[in-house]
């Protein structure tokens, strides 16, 4: 090999060494970046969890912590025909979870099915807690109405008063509550966000389409922005307000947030699979997903607590003036969705949520005294909806008991 060829080989080897060095250096940088993101995620998650834990402990100290009919199993001995049929229908759906039926403020059926945690051999109980997903929005609606009542905000306020989003001057808080603000936007951050960061992120992701304003368009981001507005005007954490203004006064002893699921005594684990009862793919929601779902899908509840909370929302008992609930839900008007609840014909309201292997359905009468609630920890929308969904069963069960004087 001549000197000229040797020179070429030397240059080539030098280039290869440099490239290998750069690639190795980039891998080191990438690894360090990932490490820093992981550290940041853990820090933000712990910060929020610690705050929620403080609010939960304060609420526990302030509550009466009474055991009521909503905390006890009720197999329907006083209404055996109804109970037998509902149990048969739920088993036909291979239902895994907890179900409650209330008629005129009296529990006529409350029963749990399947496992809360197979590995730990914990069965579901009537006090088991489930992720309620979108059912949470009605509770957020009640918090918004409390702020309206205190004069901190107005339903006629425009979104532009609080967030500078293109076309936000055309959208009111009322429209946001009714999902008619034309707002859309994906909530998929790559990291765990703190509560204030969630609101900033949501305002950056939000897109308003003027043609969709005044038309129903369901998008969770609307309620995250509503929580952000509450944060601005109350100078209070959503989590703190939730415990202070909903959990404590209603004495809800089986309610919390997904961030503290590990220290929640009766928390369930979600399961996947192709149909309920297989208990495949045990799954806990990701921390970054939980963090970004402020006000729209990170509350955990038992069926009994969910009934009491929804009753309070409809009756307005969390407000100084209960009539505010009629304003929130535009009672007497033909509406599709108001304040976090769908209008169920002219007989009541309903709400439905799916996500992270949980399904929740709530159907309530107009006076809040009668209702059906099914909460499941073994449901995957992609694989199980609609065949194994209990949404329509809950609604039909509600219609059946709502139209009779007594359940038999």
Tab-separated table of C-alpha atoms in Angstrom:
chain	number	residue	atom	x	y	z
A	1	UNK	CA	0.000	0.000	0.000
A	2	UNK	CA	1.500	3.337	-1.037
A	3	UNK	CA	1.770	6.402	1.169
A	4	UNK	CA	-1.147	8.103	-0.596
A	5	UNK	CA	-3.519	5.216	0.221
A	6	UNK	CA	-2.225	5.109	3.782
A	7	UNK	CA	-3.102	8.805	4.094
A	8	UNK	CA	-6.634	8.181	2.877
A	9	UNK	CA	-7.050	5.336	5.360
A	10	UNK	CA	-5.749	7.533	8.178
A	11	UNK	CA	-8.237	10.281	7.322
A	12	UNK	CA	-11.071	7.753	7.086
A	13	UNK	CA	-10.199	6.221	10.457
A	14	UNK	CA	-10.038	9.675	12.005
A	15	UNK	CA	-13.505	10.510	10.637
A	16	UNK	CA	-14.868	7.213	11.990
A	17	UNK	CA	-13.353	7.881	15.404
A	18	UNK	CA	-14.893	11.366	15.457
A	19	UNK	CA	-18.332	10.027	14.411
A	20	UNK	CA	-18.202	7.286	17.056
A	21	UNK	CA	-17.192	9.867	19.616
A	22	UNK	CA	-20.026	12.229	18.665
A	23	UNK	CA	-22.599	9.410	18.716
A	24	UNK	CA	-21.330	8.227	22.103
A	25	UNK	CA	-21.438	11.782	23.413
A	26	UNK	CA	-25.010	12.207	22.114
A	27	UNK	CA	-26.032	8.971	23.861
A	28	UNK	CA	-24.556	10.264	27.108
A	29	UNK	CA	-26.398	13.576	26.702
A	30	UNK	CA	-29.631	11.726	25.853
A	31	UNK	CA	-29.230	9.464	28.872
A	32	UNK	CA	-28.583	12.477	31.101
A	33	UNK	CA	-31.612	14.277	29.658
A	34	UNK	CA	-33.817	11.261	30.310
A	35	UNK	CA	-32.463	11.036	33.819
A	36	UNK	CA	-33.202	14.705	34.442
A	37	UNK	CA	-36.758	14.305	33.048
A	38	UNK	CA	-37.305	11.294	35.300
A	39	UNK	CA	-36.055	13.243	38.316
A	40	UNK	CA	-38.276	16.205	37.400
A	41	UNK	CA	-41.286	13.916	36.894
A	42	UNK	CA	-40.768	12.294	40.263
A	43	UNK	CA	-40.362	15.673	41.967
A	44	UNK	CA	-43.536	17.110	40.435
A	45	UNK	CA	-45.519	13.952	41.205
A	46	UNK	CA	-44.345	13.906	44.815
A	47	UNK	CA	-45.075	17.613	45.239
A	48	UNK	CA	-48.678	17.219	44.085
A	49	UNK	CA	-49.180	13.987	46.028
A	50	UNK	CA	-47.894	15.587	49.242
A	51	UNK	CA	-50.254	18.556	48.804
A	52	UNK	CA	-53.255	16.299	48.135
A	53	UNK	CA	-52.335	14.163	51.153
A	54	UNK	CA	-52.380	17.261	53.374
A	55	UNK	CA	-55.783	18.316	52.060
A	56	UNK	CA	-57.119	14.768	52.527
A	57	UNK	CA	-55.895	14.548	56.132
A	58	UNK	CA	-57.350	17.969	56.956
A	59	UNK	CA	-60.686	16.889	55.473
A	60	UNK	CA	-60.644	13.645	57.432
A	61	UNK	CA	-60.109	15.571	60.655
A	62	UNK	CA	-62.958	17.971	59.858
A	63	UNK	CA	-65.500	15.357	58.737
A	64	UNK	CA	-67.923	13.482	60.970
A	65	UNK	CA	-66.850	10.201	59.328
A	66	UNK	CA	-70.261	8.605	59.855
A	67	UNK	CA	-71.118	5.144	58.547
A	68	UNK	CA	-74.431	5.348	56.696
A	69	UNK	CA	-76.638	3.254	54.414
A	70	UNK	CA	-74.373	4.307	51.544
A	71	UNK	CA	-71.471	2.385	53.105
A	72	UNK	CA	-73.309	-0.906	53.672
A	73	UNK	CA	-74.001	-3.893	51.450
A	74	UNK	CA	-77.659	-4.217	50.490
A	75	UNK	CA	-78.651	-7.342	48.577
A	76	UNK	CA	-82.199	-6.109	48.066
A	77	UNK	CA	-83.979	-8.397	50.528
A	78	UNK	CA	-86.907	-5.942	50.680
A	79	UNK	CA	-87.231	-5.913	46.883
A	80	UNK	CA	-86.189	-9.442	45.825
A	81	UNK	CA	-87.690	-9.433	42.331
A	82	UNK	CA	-85.831	-6.269	41.326
A	83	UNK	CA	-82.616	-7.374	43.038
A	84	UNK	CA	-82.590	-10.791	41.399
A	85	UNK	CA	-83.123	-9.321	37.932
A	86	UNK	CA	-80.425	-6.665	38.324
A	87	UNK	CA	-77.925	-9.169	39.697
A	88	UNK	CA	-78.654	-11.464	36.744
A	89	UNK	CA	-78.255	-8.569	34.280
A	90	UNK	CA	-74.957	-7.441	35.801
A	91	UNK	CA	-73.566	-10.968	35.789
A	92	UNK	CA	-74.616	-11.330	32.153
A	93	UNK	CA	-72.354	-8.326	31.492
A	94	UNK	CA	-69.596	-10.040	33.534
A	95	UNK	CA	-69.580	-6.873	35.606
A	96	UNK	CA	-66.584	-6.280	37.837
A	97	UNK	CA	-67.111	-3.400	40.235
A	98	UNK	CA	-69.772	-1.930	42.509
A	99	UNK	CA	-73.400	-0.996	41.876
A	100	UNK	CA	-75.846	1.120	43.888
A	101	UNK	CA	-79.532	1.835	43.340
A	102	UNK	CA	-81.348	4.474	45.387
A	103	UNK	CA	-85.078	5.208	45.382
A	104	UNK	CA	-86.295	8.347	47.164
A	105	UNK	CA	-83.108	8.586	49.238
A	106	UNK	CA	-83.307	4.936	50.338
A	107	UNK	CA	-80.720	2.414	49.156
A	108	UNK	CA	-82.607	-0.517	47.647
A	109	UNK	CA	-79.559	-2.300	46.234
A	110	UNK	CA	-75.826	-2.040	46.748
A	111	UNK	CA	-73.520	-4.860	45.818
A	112	UNK	CA	-69.944	-5.459	44.707
A	113	UNK	CA	-68.708	-7.950	42.124
A	114	UNK	CA	-65.312	-9.451	41.316
A	115	UNK	CA	-61.845	-8.465	42.429
A	116	UNK	CA	-60.370	-5.140	43.430
A	117	UNK	CA	-56.867	-6.604	43.294
A	118	UNK	CA	-56.322	-10.212	42.243
A	119	UNK	CA	-52.658	-10.395	43.278
A	120	UNK	CA	-53.437	-9.164	46.798
A	121	UNK	CA	-56.623	-11.261	46.879
A	122	UNK	CA	-58.755	-8.216	47.678
A	123	UNK	CA	-62.365	-8.503	46.539
A	124	UNK	CA	-64.428	-5.483	45.542
A	125	UNK	CA	-66.550	-4.056	48.347
A	126	UNK	CA	-69.311	-1.462	48.362
A	127	UNK	CA	-66.743	0.953	49.842
A	128	UNK	CA	-64.149	0.211	47.143
A	129	UNK	CA	-62.951	3.267	45.254
A	130	UNK	CA	-62.835	3.568	41.480
A	131	UNK	CA	-61.541	6.148	39.037
A	132	UNK	CA	-64.722	7.951	37.946
A	133	UNK	CA	-63.182	9.623	34.874
A	134	UNK	CA	-65.544	12.139	33.208
A	135	UNK	CA	-68.164	11.904	35.951
A	136	UNK	CA	-65.865	14.324	37.804
A	137	UNK	CA	-66.885	17.174	35.500
A	138	UNK	CA	-70.237	17.640	37.251
A	139	UNK	CA	-68.386	18.182	40.544
A	140	UNK	CA	-66.164	20.748	38.847
A	141	UNK	CA	-69.312	22.427	37.563
A	142	UNK	CA	-70.510	22.749	41.159
A	143	UNK	CA	-67.218	24.390	42.160
A	144	UNK	CA	-67.576	26.857	39.291
A	145	UNK	CA	-71.079	27.703	40.492
A	146	UNK	CA	-69.742	28.335	43.993
A	147	UNK	CA	-67.346	30.914	42.544
A	148	UNK	CA	-70.243	32.497	40.628
A	149	UNK	CA	-72.260	32.680	43.828
A	150	UNK	CA	-69.396	34.433	45.621
A	151	UNK	CA	-69.098	36.987	42.834
A	152	UNK	CA	-65.601	35.827	41.845
A	153	UNK	CA	-66.669	35.076	38.275
A	154	UNK	CA	-69.764	35.402	36.077
A	155	UNK	CA	-71.223	32.836	33.725
A	156	UNK	CA	-71.209	35.577	31.114
A	157	UNK	CA	-67.468	36.225	31.527
A	158	UNK	CA	-65.471	35.629	28.369
A	159	UNK	CA	-62.543	33.243	28.373
A	160	UNK	CA	-60.336	36.090	27.109
A	161	UNK	CA	-60.634	37.732	30.539
A	162	UNK	CA	-58.506	34.922	31.937
A	163	UNK	CA	-56.576	33.392	29.022
A	164	UNK	CA	-55.320	34.990	25.822
A	165	UNK	CA	-56.315	32.305	23.350
A	166	UNK	CA	-57.250	33.181	19.772
A	167	UNK	CA	-61.035	33.752	19.492
A	168	UNK	CA	-61.428	33.441	23.303
A	169	UNK	CA	-63.348	36.725	23.323
A	170	UNK	CA	-66.201	34.806	21.648
A	171	UNK	CA	-66.431	32.115	24.350
A	172	UNK	CA	-68.144	32.432	27.739
A	173	UNK	CA	-67.820	30.374	30.901
A	174	UNK	CA	-71.399	29.209	30.368
A	175	UNK	CA	-70.480	27.844	26.951
A	176	UNK	CA	-67.457	26.081	28.411
A	177	UNK	CA	-69.626	24.431	31.070
A	178	UNK	CA	-71.960	23.212	28.326
A	179	UNK	CA	-69.153	22.089	25.969
A	180	UNK	CA	-70.316	24.663	23.424
A	181	UNK	CA	-67.236	26.880	23.360
A	182	UNK	CA	-65.697	25.357	20.239
A	183	UNK	CA	-62.601	24.495	22.264
A	184	UNK	CA	-60.413	21.512	21.442
A	185	UNK	CA	-56.892	20.441	22.264
A	186	UNK	CA	-55.037	17.289	23.205
A	187	UNK	CA	-53.687	16.927	26.721
A	188	UNK	CA	-50.643	14.736	26.133
A	189	UNK	CA	-47.640	16.263	27.894
A	190	UNK	CA	-44.390	14.340	27.800
A	191	UNK	CA	-43.734	15.011	31.474
A	192	UNK	CA	-45.531	15.137	34.818
A	193	UNK	CA	-46.803	18.680	35.338
A	194	UNK	CA	-47.556	20.579	38.520
A	195	UNK	CA	-51.068	21.969	38.863
A	196	UNK	CA	-50.166	25.538	37.725
A	197	UNK	CA	-48.163	24.060	34.844
A	198	UNK	CA	-51.202	22.025	33.762
A	199	UNK	CA	-53.260	25.196	33.368
A	200	UNK	CA	-50.516	26.922	31.397
A	201	UNK	CA	-50.082	23.867	29.181
A	202	UNK	CA	-53.844	23.608	28.560
A	203	UNK	CA	-54.028	27.282	27.554
A	204	UNK	CA	-51.197	26.688	25.076
A	205	UNK	CA	-52.848	23.571	23.615
A	206	UNK	CA	-56.339	25.047	23.337
A	207	UNK	CA	-57.708	25.816	19.881
A	208	UNK	CA	-61.034	27.576	19.374
A	209	UNK	CA	-62.965	26.993	16.171
A	210	UNK	CA	-65.480	29.805	15.737
A	211	UNK	CA	-67.808	27.668	13.606
A	212	UNK	CA	-68.200	25.192	16.481
A	213	UNK	CA	-69.174	27.823	19.061
A	214	UNK	CA	-72.729	27.240	20.340
A	215	UNK	CA	-72.576	23.648	19.100
A	216	UNK	CA	-71.970	20.723	21.448
A	217	UNK	CA	-68.406	19.467	21.076
A	218	UNK	CA	-67.161	17.335	23.968
A	219	UNK	CA	-63.556	18.145	24.879
A	220	UNK	CA	-62.073	17.624	28.400
A	221	UNK	CA	-59.732	20.600	27.949
A	222	UNK	CA	-62.680	22.959	28.546
A	223	UNK	CA	-62.948	21.793	32.138
A	224	UNK	CA	-59.197	21.951	32.730
A	225	UNK	CA	-59.358	25.600	31.647
A	226	UNK	CA	-62.319	26.147	33.984
A	227	UNK	CA	-60.183	24.816	36.830
A	228	UNK	CA	-57.450	27.204	35.731
A	229	UNK	CA	-59.900	30.099	35.934
A	230	UNK	CA	-60.930	29.007	39.440
A	231	UNK	CA	-57.261	28.898	40.403
A	232	UNK	CA	-56.799	32.467	39.156
A	233	UNK	CA	-59.774	33.950	40.998
A	234	UNK	CA	-59.704	31.934	44.235
A	235	UNK	CA	-55.908	31.664	44.559
A	236	UNK	CA	-56.580	28.152	45.735
A	237	UNK	CA	-55.634	24.691	44.498
A	238	UNK	CA	-58.411	22.733	42.781
A	239	UNK	CA	-57.571	19.825	45.075
A	240	UNK	CA	-57.899	21.972	48.186
A	241	UNK	CA	-61.230	23.404	47.016
A	242	UNK	CA	-62.529	19.928	46.183
A	243	UNK	CA	-61.866	18.626	49.677
A	244	UNK	CA	-62.947	21.827	51.402
A	245	UNK	CA	-66.153	22.497	49.461
A	246	UNK	CA	-67.336	19.022	48.417
A	247	UNK	CA	-65.731	16.156	50.357
A	248	UNK	CA	-65.827	17.674	53.857
A	249	UNK	CA	-69.327	19.211	53.939
A	250	UNK	CA	-70.853	16.086	52.338
A	251	UNK	CA	-68.892	13.776	54.693
A	252	UNK	CA	-67.571	11.685	51.804
A	253	UNK	CA	-65.344	9.096	53.454
A	254	UNK	CA	-64.453	7.092	50.354
A	255	UNK	CA	-63.399	9.861	47.964
A	256	UNK	CA	-59.978	11.130	46.924
A	257	UNK	CA	-57.647	11.516	43.981
A	258	UNK	CA	-55.739	9.023	41.895
A	259	UNK	CA	-52.417	10.557	42.992
A	260	UNK	CA	-52.908	9.079	46.476
A	261	UNK	CA	-54.224	5.700	45.345
A	262	UNK	CA	-51.333	3.876	47.056
A	263	UNK	CA	-52.390	5.125	50.493
A	264	UNK	CA	-56.122	4.663	49.834
A	265	UNK	CA	-57.362	1.622	51.835
A	266	UNK	CA	-60.079	0.441	49.437
A	267	UNK	CA	-58.559	1.461	46.113
A	268	UNK	CA	-59.114	-0.815	43.143
A	269	UNK	CA	-56.683	-1.764	40.388
A	270	UNK	CA	-57.763	-1.493	36.774
A	271	UNK	CA	-57.700	-4.554	34.515
A	272	UNK	CA	-57.739	-4.978	30.751
A	273	UNK	CA	-58.412	-7.948	28.510
A	274	UNK	CA	-60.949	-8.660	25.791
A	275	UNK	CA	-63.867	-9.028	28.214
A	276	UNK	CA	-64.475	-8.398	31.928
A	277	UNK	CA	-63.530	-11.071	34.426
A	278	UNK	CA	-60.302	-12.147	32.734
A	279	UNK	CA	-58.236	-9.801	34.960
A	280	UNK	CA	-55.544	-9.402	32.349
A	281	UNK	CA	-53.051	-6.558	32.072
A	282	UNK	CA	-53.359	-4.986	35.550
A	283	UNK	CA	-52.878	-1.287	35.125
A	284	UNK	CA	-52.541	1.868	37.221
A	285	UNK	CA	-52.894	5.227	35.417
A	286	UNK	CA	-49.655	6.945	34.432
A	287	UNK	CA	-48.554	9.813	36.661
A	288	UNK	CA	-48.354	12.262	33.759
A	289	UNK	CA	-51.869	11.327	32.631
A	290	UNK	CA	-53.277	11.690	36.116
A	291	UNK	CA	-51.592	15.056	36.635
A	292	UNK	CA	-53.005	16.666	33.496
A	293	UNK	CA	-56.587	15.543	34.152
A	294	UNK	CA	-57.289	18.155	36.815
A	295	UNK	CA	-61.053	18.736	37.106
A	296	UNK	CA	-61.869	16.275	34.355
A	297	UNK	CA	-60.844	12.741	35.288
A	298	UNK	CA	-58.619	12.012	38.309
A	299	UNK	CA	-61.109	11.643	41.194
A	300	UNK	CA	-61.637	8.259	42.881
A	301	UNK	CA	-64.916	7.380	44.621
A	302	UNK	CA	-67.119	4.634	45.990
A	303	UNK	CA	-70.618	4.216	44.547
A	304	UNK	CA	-72.203	5.493	47.766
A	305	UNK	CA	-70.081	8.634	47.796
A	306	UNK	CA	-70.746	9.191	44.097
A	307	UNK	CA	-74.517	9.116	44.687
A	308	UNK	CA	-74.323	11.560	47.581
A	309	UNK	CA	-72.078	13.905	45.598
A	310	UNK	CA	-74.265	13.876	42.480
A	311	UNK	CA	-77.386	14.377	44.586
A	312	UNK	CA	-75.756	17.442	46.149
A	313	UNK	CA	-74.785	18.775	42.715
A	314	UNK	CA	-78.365	18.451	41.443
A	315	UNK	CA	-80.005	19.766	44.611
A	316	UNK	CA	-77.477	22.557	45.067
A	317	UNK	CA	-76.688	21.684	48.671
A	318	UNK	CA	-73.043	22.690	48.258
A	319	UNK	CA	-74.228	26.225	47.416
A	320	UNK	CA	-75.400	28.970	49.786
A	321	UNK	CA	-78.453	29.309	47.539
A	322	UNK	CA	-79.551	25.868	46.263
A	323	UNK	CA	-81.389	27.548	43.373
A	324	UNK	CA	-77.959	28.043	41.814
A	325	UNK	CA	-78.056	24.402	40.734
A	326	UNK	CA	-81.060	25.139	38.542
A	327	UNK	CA	-79.129	27.981	36.949
A	328	UNK	CA	-76.082	25.750	36.419
A	329	UNK	CA	-78.102	22.995	34.762
A	330	UNK	CA	-80.554	25.340	33.014
A	331	UNK	CA	-83.563	23.542	34.440
A	332	UNK	CA	-86.690	23.923	32.324
A	333	UNK	CA	-84.794	24.392	29.087
A	334	UNK	CA	-84.134	21.873	26.354
A	335	UNK	CA	-80.431	21.198	26.700
A	336	UNK	CA	-78.070	18.363	25.826
A	337	UNK	CA	-75.284	18.897	28.359
A	338	UNK	CA	-74.971	21.453	31.164
A	339	UNK	CA	-72.457	21.824	33.957
A	340	UNK	CA	-70.961	18.368	33.496
A	341	UNK	CA	-74.207	16.396	33.157
A	342	UNK	CA	-76.147	15.126	30.145
A	343	UNK	CA	-79.888	15.748	30.240
A	344	UNK	CA	-81.759	12.447	30.224
A	345	UNK	CA	-84.924	13.168	28.279
A	346	UNK	CA	-87.105	15.149	30.689
A	347	UNK	CA	-86.683	12.873	33.703
A	348	UNK	CA	-83.177	13.576	34.947
A	349	UNK	CA	-79.466	13.542	34.180
A	350	UNK	CA	-76.723	11.095	33.399
A	351	UNK	CA	-72.960	10.983	33.116
A	352	UNK	CA	-70.556	8.415	31.714
A	353	UNK	CA	-66.803	7.965	31.837
A	354	UNK	CA	-64.279	5.508	30.419
A	355	UNK	CA	-60.512	5.371	30.745
A	356	UNK	CA	-57.531	3.589	32.302
A	357	UNK	CA	-59.529	0.322	32.523
A	358	UNK	CA	-62.421	1.922	34.428
A	359	UNK	CA	-66.025	2.618	33.438
A	360	UNK	CA	-68.470	4.803	35.359
A	361	UNK	CA	-72.151	5.509	34.745
A	362	UNK	CA	-74.438	7.780	36.756
A	363	UNK	CA	-78.178	8.236	36.130
A	364	UNK	CA	-80.120	10.551	38.461
A	365	UNK	CA	-83.625	11.966	38.793
A	366	UNK	CA	-84.318	15.685	38.445
A	367	UNK	CA	-84.727	16.029	42.206
A	368	UNK	CA	-81.588	14.008	42.955
A	369	UNK	CA	-83.421	11.558	45.215
A	370	UNK	CA	-83.349	8.540	42.900
A	371	UNK	CA	-80.348	7.200	41.050
A	372	UNK	CA	-78.314	4.314	39.675
A	373	UNK	CA	-74.528	4.242	39.693
A	374	UNK	CA	-72.254	1.528	38.310
A	375	UNK	CA	-68.460	1.771	38.756
A	376	UNK	CA	-66.160	-0.832	37.197
A	377	UNK	CA	-62.415	-1.532	37.381
A	378	UNK	CA	-62.324	-4.004	34.492
A	379	UNK	CA	-63.258	-2.222	31.288
A	380	UNK	CA	-61.314	-1.288	28.153
A	381	UNK	CA	-63.227	0.862	25.691
A	382	UNK	CA	-61.416	-0.378	22.580
A	383	UNK	CA	-62.045	-4.052	23.346
A	384	UNK	CA	-65.246	-4.044	25.401
A	385	UNK	CA	-67.469	-1.172	24.238
A	386	UNK	CA	-70.364	-1.474	23.660
A	387	UNK	CA	-70.853	-5.211	24.213
A	388	UNK	CA	-69.685	-5.323	27.839
A	389	UNK	CA	-70.521	-1.761	28.795
A	390	UNK	CA	-73.102	-1.325	31.560
A	391	UNK	CA	-73.963	2.242	30.525
A	392	UNK	CA	-77.294	1.399	28.901
A	393	UNK	CA	-78.145	-1.070	31.672
A	394	UNK	CA	-77.663	1.675	34.265
A	395	UNK	CA	-79.826	4.126	32.330
A	396	UNK	CA	-82.603	1.589	31.732
A	397	UNK	CA	-82.515	0.474	35.364
A	398	UNK	CA	-82.887	4.095	36.411
A	399	UNK	CA	-85.853	4.611	34.077
A	400	UNK	CA	-87.522	1.492	35.466
A	401	UNK	CA	-87.256	2.487	39.122
A	402	UNK	CA	-87.919	6.168	38.511
A	403	UNK	CA	-91.381	5.555	37.101
A	404	UNK	CA	-92.653	3.245	39.883
A	405	UNK	CA	-93.814	4.283	43.340
A	406	UNK	CA	-92.029	1.413	45.061
A	407	UNK	CA	-89.320	-1.044	44.014
A	408	UNK	CA	-90.375	-4.675	44.488
